[in-house]
């Protein structure tokens, strides 16, 4: 009898311990972070499915129970745009089928959880390519639409230009068609709308033909960049893609640049020799020197010289369009207990670039504690179709990678510097990109996005119960 009681106690203890472990695991899974890891948020639940009916049921049940929903893809937006405390996180990554390819009209229809890498792998054998995507292809289409991305193509600017139509699951649980001709007001709100107007289900995107490009590289001074770009890139129809980098190394801080142009090759018959999609490879060396650049000025100087040397070796090489749109390194692949890496992106009219860099340099030379790792420069042509458009002019985009601590003190210190950088940007008729940590003030947001109040009013119109919520909206709509 005693043995039986002892055995029962042991079984009870094991079950209790197992239940507690499971509970801890569940609680840990409910705490979600974006890629910047500065804003952990505990959700009520995390739900994921590949079924449209189940997604619709989740929204309808949330409407009945007055629960909040946040929509997530790869969660690289860093300011709480995909999170809301106590809400349901709808993880869309399983909803990732490619539904139809119309080769003749160069259109593809996909579910919103599909990644750009998935699409590239699917369309590459057909000789087709994307018009617009980020340089890294790990992101979901729905997430990219929600932040209205741009890329390296200088003829196709922001993603909204390439969207033909999509279906949207709204706050009432209804599925509606959205295009420039049907529910057109929502078309301009959802793209660049940070998941606040509903769940993007499937999307029809415009494609273009894959091409063979010849690469040209050149080192220039920052004050030559605007004239170089205008004459050699913008006015040269053969140049289809372009990117540049400006040095953050102490020996050449915000003065030296190198440019990379991708021009249509004269012999397109050789395209087949270059169509195999490259993978993320040989990244150990650049990651090693990027690691050194986190630690010292010497490391930054070394990393810059290595980048320039690699760039020189690209001269006169050939690449397919699909491969140009695939990054060779993963800058955001960084894990540290004490530090993290965040992005900022500032847009400035091309004719103000030199004076802007001068003012930015003056500011940052006095802000030694800001650990800048990389600044990539791209071009984005004017497009104000999205209500939350960031390109009110033809602009250069500076994508800035910053290493910072996770402590409250470090967050506040970085925030103070970033707000100063944004003020400099706004003084040059520029703007900034929203998908990053909420360092900017509401006043800065309003100046950068003059249609901000219209955006918030439309949110109240289409979702008065605030079914779709995130911390970005809570922070700035007040």
C-alpha angles and dihedrals in degrees: 000000000000090000091052091051091047091050091049091052091050092049091047091050092049092049091047092049091046091049091049091050090049090048091051090049092050091049091049091051090052091058105084131189134191119229093273091061092211097110115049110184128190111223127200090231143343116224130186132174143155092219123099090202091054092049089051090048091051091054094045093049090048089052091053093048095040092239126157122240128206119191121218138185120163090337097228092138101104108200104067094274090139100037140071125172114252093007134118114265109213105205107202100187094103091054092079115125125139103228108184143355120203102195095181096055094030095237130139128191117206140166112257096247093063115110127231088243089059091052094047092052090050099047100036095083088054093057092248131129142185121269096209133012138133118271088253114061101199095098128100120248092235092052092048091050091050091059095033095231129208131202146183099300109106095194096051109045121178127016094247089071091064099046115102099178145323141193119244131201103212133205092273092055094254122138114224136177116244127194140126088281102036122052085348094172090062091048089066093043103045094049101072089009100117095230094297099123103049146294116310105222112178130357136201111215132190116238133193136206121283112246140188115245132195115218125230123185131185139170115228141162119263092244090058094052101088094050091043092051095045095049104032102032115019095041094041110084092196092066108087104165135027142174136169139189129212120207123257091179115118094237093056103017111177092337109082121064139173125207132205121200127188112205130184107268117237092228107055090168087080092061093102090064090063105036099096104110112244119228131218097279143153091022097137095087098048090043090052093053092042085056090053091049089058089062108043150002089249089058091051092050091049093047092050092051091049091049091051091049092050090048091053090055090058092063111125093359121134132235136172119241091247091055094047086058092056118083120232096209136034107227094179094055095106130130125185134151094221105028141043137185124240134185131228125184126196128187122207131174110262093238090057097048099104096046090044092054090049092054093043090052092051090053098045096045086068094045100068094160094067105098105212114188106174143357119197119189123209136168124244120183121220114281122157099171093112113072088228094048117162096194112074089155139015099291147181114231118214111202106199126196116203130186113211143157125262097226121109089246092054093046091052093045092051090045093056092053094044092052088054090050090051091051089054089049093050091048087061093052090259136133139207136234117257106211094087138084113309098252096130121091123240089250090056090048092052092050094047093044109035091181092056095112090050089052092053092045090053089050088057090047098051099031109024092161091054092234091161109053142166138167093257091063093044091050099050112022095073 
